[in-house]
C-alpha cells in the first residue's frame, strides 16, 4: 500500500479542517433564529416586571454575547488543531533533515516555541473579540472637574429659577415661592437686594441685556419690570472646597436641608414697587423673557397663552394662542426676534417676529409628556426637556424629528445651554444635575455628598460663561442656589 508523504497528509488535514469549520458555521447560523425564538418563548413564560422593549434588548445583547463566544470556541479548536499539526510536522521534518532521530530536548524546544507563538495569537484574538462586548457595558468615564464654589442661602421657600446678569456688576438672581426675588454677590454669597413687589410665588427672573433692570413672572398673574442698584462687596477668601469628579454621589436625607429661617437676606436693601407691571393674563405667569434689544418682553401663562408686550408703554402687542394646555416656559433667541414656548400639551412652538407685518408659528412634536422647557442654542438649534425623561436637540430647518435624543432616569426641569462649549445642563426631579454635549454624550454629573449638592428637586440651571469663579448655577426646592466651577477638557468634549 502506498504511503502518503508528510506534505500530502498536511494538505488533507487542512482541507478537512476547512470543511468541518464551514459546516460548524452553517450549523451555527441556521440555529440562531431557532435559539432566539426559544429564548423569547422561555422569557414570555416567566413572570417579569420588565417592559417588553427592555426584555427584547436584553435578549439581543445576550444573543450577541453567545455568538461571540461560540466563534471564539471554534477558533480555539482550530488553533489547537494547528498546534498538533505543527508538532507532528516538526517531528517529521526533524527526522528527514537530520537523517536521525532528534533528541527529545530538541523536539521539545521547537514544539514549545511554536506553541508559545500560537498561544500568544490565541490570547490576542480572544482579547480583541471580547473587548467589543465588554466595552458596550462600560459606563462613560468622566474626567470633567465639577467643584462646588458657593452656596446662596436666604430664601424661605423653594427656588424656581436662577439667572445671571448680562451687564456690570454681574450678579446672580433667584426667584422663589416665598414671593421674593433676591440678588446675590457671586463671589461672597451675600444678598445684595430683595424684590418684594409680588403677592404670589415668583416663578422666573431674567436680566435686561443692557441695563440694571430685572423682569420677574409671578403666580399673582403679573410680570414686573423693576430697577436695582447694587454695590458689590469686597470678595473674601473662599473656604477650601472639595474637588470632586462628576460621578461621585452619597445619599442623605432631607433633614440636612439648609435652614432658610436663618435669613441672610433680612438686612439687604429692599425694592418694593416695579417700574412697570404687565397685566393681561388670566392665570399664573410661569415665565418671562426679554426679546433681543430689551424693548419688548414675552410672558407665558397657565391661561394657555403667551403675550408680547412693549416695555415702555406696557401695552400688549401680540397674544400668542394655540397651545391646548398650560404653558410651562418661554425663551427668546439671543440675536433674532424669535420666541419658543413650551406646554403641558407635549409640544413646543416657535414664534417668528422677524417680519413686523406677520408672525409665523411652527409646532414641534416629539415628546410624550409635559415639555418643561425649550431653549435656543447656537445656530438654528433648539433643545427641549420634558417630564417624559428625555431631552431632544432640534434643527429649526427640520421639525419632523430631533437630531439627538438624551434619555434619562428622571423628569427634566428647566434646562440651560452653555453656548460657547455647547454643553447642556439638565436639572432633575431626583436631585441630580447632569451635563451632556449637543450630540447626546454624557460629560459629567454634579457631585452630591453629605456636604454639598441639592437635597431636593433641582428646578433650574444657568450658565455664566465669562465669570472667572462660577460658570454654572443651579437652584432647587431645598431653598438654596449653588455656584459651580465646571472644567470640561477639550479632549473630552471632542469624544
mmCIF file of N, CA, C and O in Angstrom, residues 89-100 102 110:
data_model
loop_
_atom_site.group_PDB
_atom_site.id
_atom_site.type_symbol
_atom_site.label_atom_id
_atom_site.label_comp_id
_atom_site.label_asym_id
_atom_site.label_seq_id
_atom_site.Cartn_x
_atom_site.Cartn_y
_atom_site.Cartn_z
ATOM 1 N N UNK A 89 4.494 17.885 12.213
ATOM 2 C CA UNK A 89 5.345 18.231 11.076
ATOM 3 C C UNK A 89 6.777 18.508 11.513
ATOM 4 O O UNK A 89 7.741 18.146 10.831
ATOM 5 N N UNK A 90 6.925 19.165 12.686
ATOM 6 C CA UNK A 90 8.261 19.408 13.197
ATOM 7 C C UNK A 90 8.992 18.108 13.479
ATOM 8 O O UNK A 90 10.184 17.947 13.181
ATOM 9 N N UNK A 91 8.258 17.184 14.042
ATOM 10 C CA UNK A 91 8.879 15.891 14.330
ATOM 11 C C UNK A 91 9.299 15.189 13.043
ATOM 12 O O UNK A 91 10.410 14.651 12.931
ATOM 13 N N UNK A 92 8.423 15.202 12.012
ATOM 14 C CA UNK A 92 8.747 14.548 10.741
ATOM 15 C C UNK A 92 9.899 15.242 10.039
ATOM 16 O O UNK A 92 10.829 14.595 9.525
ATOM 17 N N UNK A 93 9.871 16.582 10.003
ATOM 18 C CA UNK A 93 10.938 17.318 9.341
ATOM 19 C C UNK A 93 12.261 17.146 10.053
ATOM 20 O O UNK A 93 13.320 17.044 9.418
ATOM 21 N N UNK A 94 12.207 17.049 11.333
ATOM 22 C CA UNK A 94 13.443 16.849 12.079
ATOM 23 C C UNK A 94 14.114 15.528 11.708
ATOM 24 O O UNK A 94 15.326 15.450 11.524
ATOM 25 N N UNK A 95 13.335 14.465 11.536
ATOM 26 C CA UNK A 95 13.900 13.173 11.147
ATOM 27 C C UNK A 95 14.442 13.229 9.728
ATOM 28 O O UNK A 95 15.483 12.661 9.420
ATOM 29 N N UNK A 96 13.751 13.923 8.815
ATOM 30 C CA UNK A 96 14.176 13.961 7.419
ATOM 31 C C UNK A 96 15.440 14.764 7.246
ATOM 32 O O UNK A 96 16.377 14.349 6.562
ATOM 33 N N UNK A 97 15.483 15.931 7.867
ATOM 34 C CA UNK A 97 16.642 16.802 7.675
ATOM 35 C C UNK A 97 17.892 16.214 8.312
ATOM 36 O O UNK A 97 18.957 16.156 7.704
ATOM 37 N N UNK A 98 17.770 15.761 9.543
ATOM 38 C CA UNK A 98 18.954 15.298 10.254
ATOM 39 C C UNK A 98 19.337 13.875 9.864
ATOM 40 O O UNK A 98 20.454 13.449 10.104
ATOM 41 N N UNK A 99 18.384 13.129 9.287
ATOM 42 C CA UNK A 99 18.662 11.743 8.939
ATOM 43 C C UNK A 99 18.705 10.854 10.152
ATOM 44 O O UNK A 99 19.022 9.680 10.061
ATOM 45 N N UNK A 100 18.453 11.388 11.277
ATOM 46 C CA UNK A 100 18.469 10.604 12.521
ATOM 47 C C UNK A 100 17.426 11.189 13.457
ATOM 48 O O UNK A 100 16.951 12.308 13.291
ATOM 49 N N UNK A 102 15.864 13.089 16.252
ATOM 50 C CA UNK A 102 16.289 14.194 17.102
ATOM 51 C C UNK A 102 16.061 13.851 18.563
ATOM 52 O O UNK A 102 15.173 13.075 18.917
ATOM 53 N N UNK A 110 11.648 23.107 19.954
ATOM 54 C CA UNK A 110 10.977 23.604 18.764
ATOM 55 C C UNK A 110 9.465 23.631 18.947
ATOM 56 O O UNK A 110 8.781 24.585 18.579
#
